[in-house]
Tab-separated table of C-alpha atoms in Angstrom:
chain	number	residue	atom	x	y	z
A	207	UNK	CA	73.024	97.099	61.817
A	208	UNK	CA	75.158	93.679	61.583
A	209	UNK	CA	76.235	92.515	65.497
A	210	UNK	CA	79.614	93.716	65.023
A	211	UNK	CA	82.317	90.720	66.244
A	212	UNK	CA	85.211	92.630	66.346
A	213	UNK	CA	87.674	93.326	68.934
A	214	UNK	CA	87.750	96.461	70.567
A	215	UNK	CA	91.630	96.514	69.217
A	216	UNK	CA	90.626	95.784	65.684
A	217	UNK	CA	87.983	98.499	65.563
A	218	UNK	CA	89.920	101.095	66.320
A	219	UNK	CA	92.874	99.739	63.777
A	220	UNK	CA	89.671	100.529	61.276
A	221	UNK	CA	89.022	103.576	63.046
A	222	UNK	CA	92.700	105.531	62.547
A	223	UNK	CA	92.707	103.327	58.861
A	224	UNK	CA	89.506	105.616	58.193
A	225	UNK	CA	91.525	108.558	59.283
A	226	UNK	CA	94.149	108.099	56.964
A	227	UNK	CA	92.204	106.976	54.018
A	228	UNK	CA	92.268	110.332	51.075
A	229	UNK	CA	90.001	108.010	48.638
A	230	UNK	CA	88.699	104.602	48.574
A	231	UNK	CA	90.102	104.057	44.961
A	232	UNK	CA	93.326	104.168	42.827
A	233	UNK	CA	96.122	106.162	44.544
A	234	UNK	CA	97.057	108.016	41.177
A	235	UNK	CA	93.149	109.591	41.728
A	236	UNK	CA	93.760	110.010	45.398
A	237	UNK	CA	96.804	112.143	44.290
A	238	UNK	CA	94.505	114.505	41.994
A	239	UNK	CA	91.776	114.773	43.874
A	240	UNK	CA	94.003	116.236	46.728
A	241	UNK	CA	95.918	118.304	44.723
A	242	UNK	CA	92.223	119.730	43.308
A	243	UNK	CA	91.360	120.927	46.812
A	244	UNK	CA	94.729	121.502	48.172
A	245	UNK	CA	95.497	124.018	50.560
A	246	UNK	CA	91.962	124.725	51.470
A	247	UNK	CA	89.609	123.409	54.455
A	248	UNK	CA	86.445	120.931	53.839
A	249	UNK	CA	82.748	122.836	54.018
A	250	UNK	CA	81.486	122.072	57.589
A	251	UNK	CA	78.044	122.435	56.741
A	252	UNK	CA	78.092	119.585	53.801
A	253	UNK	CA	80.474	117.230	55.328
A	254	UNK	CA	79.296	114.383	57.696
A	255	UNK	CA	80.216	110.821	59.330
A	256	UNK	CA	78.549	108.152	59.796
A	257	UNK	CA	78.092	106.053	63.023
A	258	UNK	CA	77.242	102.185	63.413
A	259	UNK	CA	74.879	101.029	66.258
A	260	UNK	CA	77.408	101.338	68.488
A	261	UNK	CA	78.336	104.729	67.394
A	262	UNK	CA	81.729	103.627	66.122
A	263	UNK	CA	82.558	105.674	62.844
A	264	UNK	CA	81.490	103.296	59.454
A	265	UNK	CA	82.239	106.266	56.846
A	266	UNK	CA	83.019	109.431	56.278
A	267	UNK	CA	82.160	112.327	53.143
A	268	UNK	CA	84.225	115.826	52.555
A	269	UNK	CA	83.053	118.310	50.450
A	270	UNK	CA	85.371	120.854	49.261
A	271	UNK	CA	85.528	124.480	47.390
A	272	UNK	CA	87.426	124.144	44.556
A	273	UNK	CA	87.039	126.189	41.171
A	274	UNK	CA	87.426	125.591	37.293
A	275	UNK	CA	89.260	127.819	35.833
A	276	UNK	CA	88.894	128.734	32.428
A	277	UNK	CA	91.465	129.866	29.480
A	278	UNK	CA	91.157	133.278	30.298
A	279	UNK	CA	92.045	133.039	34.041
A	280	UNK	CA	88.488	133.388	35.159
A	281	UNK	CA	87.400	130.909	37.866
A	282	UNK	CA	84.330	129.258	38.488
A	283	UNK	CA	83.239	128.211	41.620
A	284	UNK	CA	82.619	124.118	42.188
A	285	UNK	CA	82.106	121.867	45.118
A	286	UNK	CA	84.163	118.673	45.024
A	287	UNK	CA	82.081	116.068	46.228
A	288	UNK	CA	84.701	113.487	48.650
A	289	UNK	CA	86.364	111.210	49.558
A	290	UNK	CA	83.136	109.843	50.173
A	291	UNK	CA	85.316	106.609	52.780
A	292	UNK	CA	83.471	103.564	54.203
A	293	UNK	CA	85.254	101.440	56.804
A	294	UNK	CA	86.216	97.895	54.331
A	295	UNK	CA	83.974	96.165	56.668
A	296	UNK	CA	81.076	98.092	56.559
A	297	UNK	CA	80.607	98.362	52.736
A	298	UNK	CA	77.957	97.297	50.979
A	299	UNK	CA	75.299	98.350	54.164
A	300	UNK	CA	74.541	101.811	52.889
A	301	UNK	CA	76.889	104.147	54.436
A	302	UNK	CA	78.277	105.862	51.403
A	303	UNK	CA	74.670	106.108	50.306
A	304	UNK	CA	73.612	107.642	53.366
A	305	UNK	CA	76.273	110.246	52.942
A	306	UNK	CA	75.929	111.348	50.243
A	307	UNK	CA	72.314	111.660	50.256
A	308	UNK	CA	72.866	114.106	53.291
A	309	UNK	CA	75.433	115.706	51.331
A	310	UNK	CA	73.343	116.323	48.249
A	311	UNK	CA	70.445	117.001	50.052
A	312	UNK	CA	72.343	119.859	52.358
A	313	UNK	CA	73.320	121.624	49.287
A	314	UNK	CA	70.022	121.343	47.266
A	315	UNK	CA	68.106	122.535	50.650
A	316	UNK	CA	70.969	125.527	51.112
A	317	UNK	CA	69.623	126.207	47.227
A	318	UNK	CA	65.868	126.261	48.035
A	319	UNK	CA	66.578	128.505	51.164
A	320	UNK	CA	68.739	131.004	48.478
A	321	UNK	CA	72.312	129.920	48.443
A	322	UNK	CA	73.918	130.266	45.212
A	323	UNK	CA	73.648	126.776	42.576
A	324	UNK	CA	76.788	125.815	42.525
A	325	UNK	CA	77.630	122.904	40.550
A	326	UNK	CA	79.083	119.931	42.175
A	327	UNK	CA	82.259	117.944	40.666
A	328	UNK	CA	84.065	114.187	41.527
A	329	UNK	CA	85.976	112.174	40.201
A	330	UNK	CA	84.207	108.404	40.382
A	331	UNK	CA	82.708	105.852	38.813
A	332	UNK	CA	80.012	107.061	36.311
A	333	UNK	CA	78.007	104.125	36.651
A	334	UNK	CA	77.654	104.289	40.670
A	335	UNK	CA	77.377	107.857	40.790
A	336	UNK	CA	74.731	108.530	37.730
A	337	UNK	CA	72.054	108.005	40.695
A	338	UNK	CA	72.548	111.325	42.218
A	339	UNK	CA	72.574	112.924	38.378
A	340	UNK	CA	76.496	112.875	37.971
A	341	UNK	CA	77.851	112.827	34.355
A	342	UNK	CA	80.824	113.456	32.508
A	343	UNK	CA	78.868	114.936	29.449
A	344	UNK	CA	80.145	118.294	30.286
A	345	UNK	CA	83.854	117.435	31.465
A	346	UNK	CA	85.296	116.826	28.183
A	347	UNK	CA	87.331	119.819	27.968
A	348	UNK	CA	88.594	120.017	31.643
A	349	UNK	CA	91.592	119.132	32.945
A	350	UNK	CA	93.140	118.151	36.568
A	351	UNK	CA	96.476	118.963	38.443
A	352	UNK	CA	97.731	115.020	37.785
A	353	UNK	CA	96.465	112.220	36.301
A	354	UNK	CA	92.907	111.178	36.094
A	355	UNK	CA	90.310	108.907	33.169
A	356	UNK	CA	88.202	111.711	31.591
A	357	UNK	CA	84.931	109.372	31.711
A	358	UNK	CA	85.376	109.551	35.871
A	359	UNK	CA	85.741	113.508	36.210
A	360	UNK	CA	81.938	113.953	36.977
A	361	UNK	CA	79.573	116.983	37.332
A	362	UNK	CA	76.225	117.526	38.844
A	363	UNK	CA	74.278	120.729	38.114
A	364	UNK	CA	71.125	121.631	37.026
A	365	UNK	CA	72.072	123.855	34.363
A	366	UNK	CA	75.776	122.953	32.399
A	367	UNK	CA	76.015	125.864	30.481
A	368	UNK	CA	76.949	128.116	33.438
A	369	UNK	CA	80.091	126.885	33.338
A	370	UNK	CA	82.892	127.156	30.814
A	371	UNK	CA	83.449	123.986	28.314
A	372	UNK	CA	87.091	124.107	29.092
A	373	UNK	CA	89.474	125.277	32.194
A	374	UNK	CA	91.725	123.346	34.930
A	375	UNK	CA	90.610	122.447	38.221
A	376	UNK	CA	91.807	123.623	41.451
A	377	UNK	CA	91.380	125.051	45.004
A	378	UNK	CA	88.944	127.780	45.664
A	379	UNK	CA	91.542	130.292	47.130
A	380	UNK	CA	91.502	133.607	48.608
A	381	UNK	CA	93.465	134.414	45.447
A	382	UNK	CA	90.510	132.391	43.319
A	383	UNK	CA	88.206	134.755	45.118
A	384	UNK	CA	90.274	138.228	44.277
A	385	UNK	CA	90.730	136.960	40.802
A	386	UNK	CA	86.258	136.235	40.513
A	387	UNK	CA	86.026	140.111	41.719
């Protein structure tokens, strides 16, 4: 990593910024992407930081249950994929890379050791994100609790027709799970 030149002071301004920070993007998706997962806790197991050299935190990824549920009431399990944050300073080193190749790679090894396939959702830039196979091909037809562009609601999964073409997003509940049966 870069020699970092910062004051103590300023890196832990950084530090409680990184804290605070819901998504590195346009508060109106901030908004919907916390309103997709609200009420319910991140997934230990897929969610990590990231330390510099001098193991001060650079970034930060959350992954969340959260469900699509379709006309008929029926909900589909997802994982939301973020915020995937990276301290302003540290962008552009690899961080957000980093994370969410150990995020990915948790939930594709959880699938080889017999873990259910379930499909993973963001909302993000297509063009960043089509390197880990995310695509809104198959999002046409959803919808989110707020505003959001339909070409950034973005799906990973290795087989689309699982889910339903259409349904609203939301938080995997204990009422989602009654409702699944």
């Amino acid at each position: 990593m870069v020699n970092d030149t910062r004051s103590h002071k300023q890196r832990r301004l950084e530090h409680r910024m990184v804290n605070n920070m819901e998504y590195s993007g346009d508060g109106r998706h901030a908004r919907t992407a916390y309103r997709i997962r609200e009420g319910v806790g991140h997934l230990p197991g897929l969610s990590f930081a990231a330390l510099d050299d001098d193991d001060y935190l650079a970034g930060s990824i959350q992954l969340w249950p959260v469900a699509l549920t379709d006309p008929k009431g029926r909900p589909h399990p997802l994982i939301m994929v973020g915020p995937v944050a990276v301290m302003p300073g540290r962008q552009g080193e690899g961080f957000g890379k980093a994370l969410m190749a150990a995020s990915l790679g948790a939930i594709d090894a959880a699938f080889e050791d017999g873990a259910p396939p379930y499909p993973q959702v963001m909302i993000g830039d297509p063009d960043y994100y089509d390197r880990w196979d995310f695509t809104a091909e198959h999002t046409g037809g959803w919808h989110c609790p707020g505003p959001f562009e339909q070409e950034r609601l973005l799906l990973r999964t290795g087989n689309p027709a699982i889910l339903p073409p259409e349904g609203m997003l939301g938080p995997w509940t204990p009422e989602t799970s009654q409702a699944a049966g």
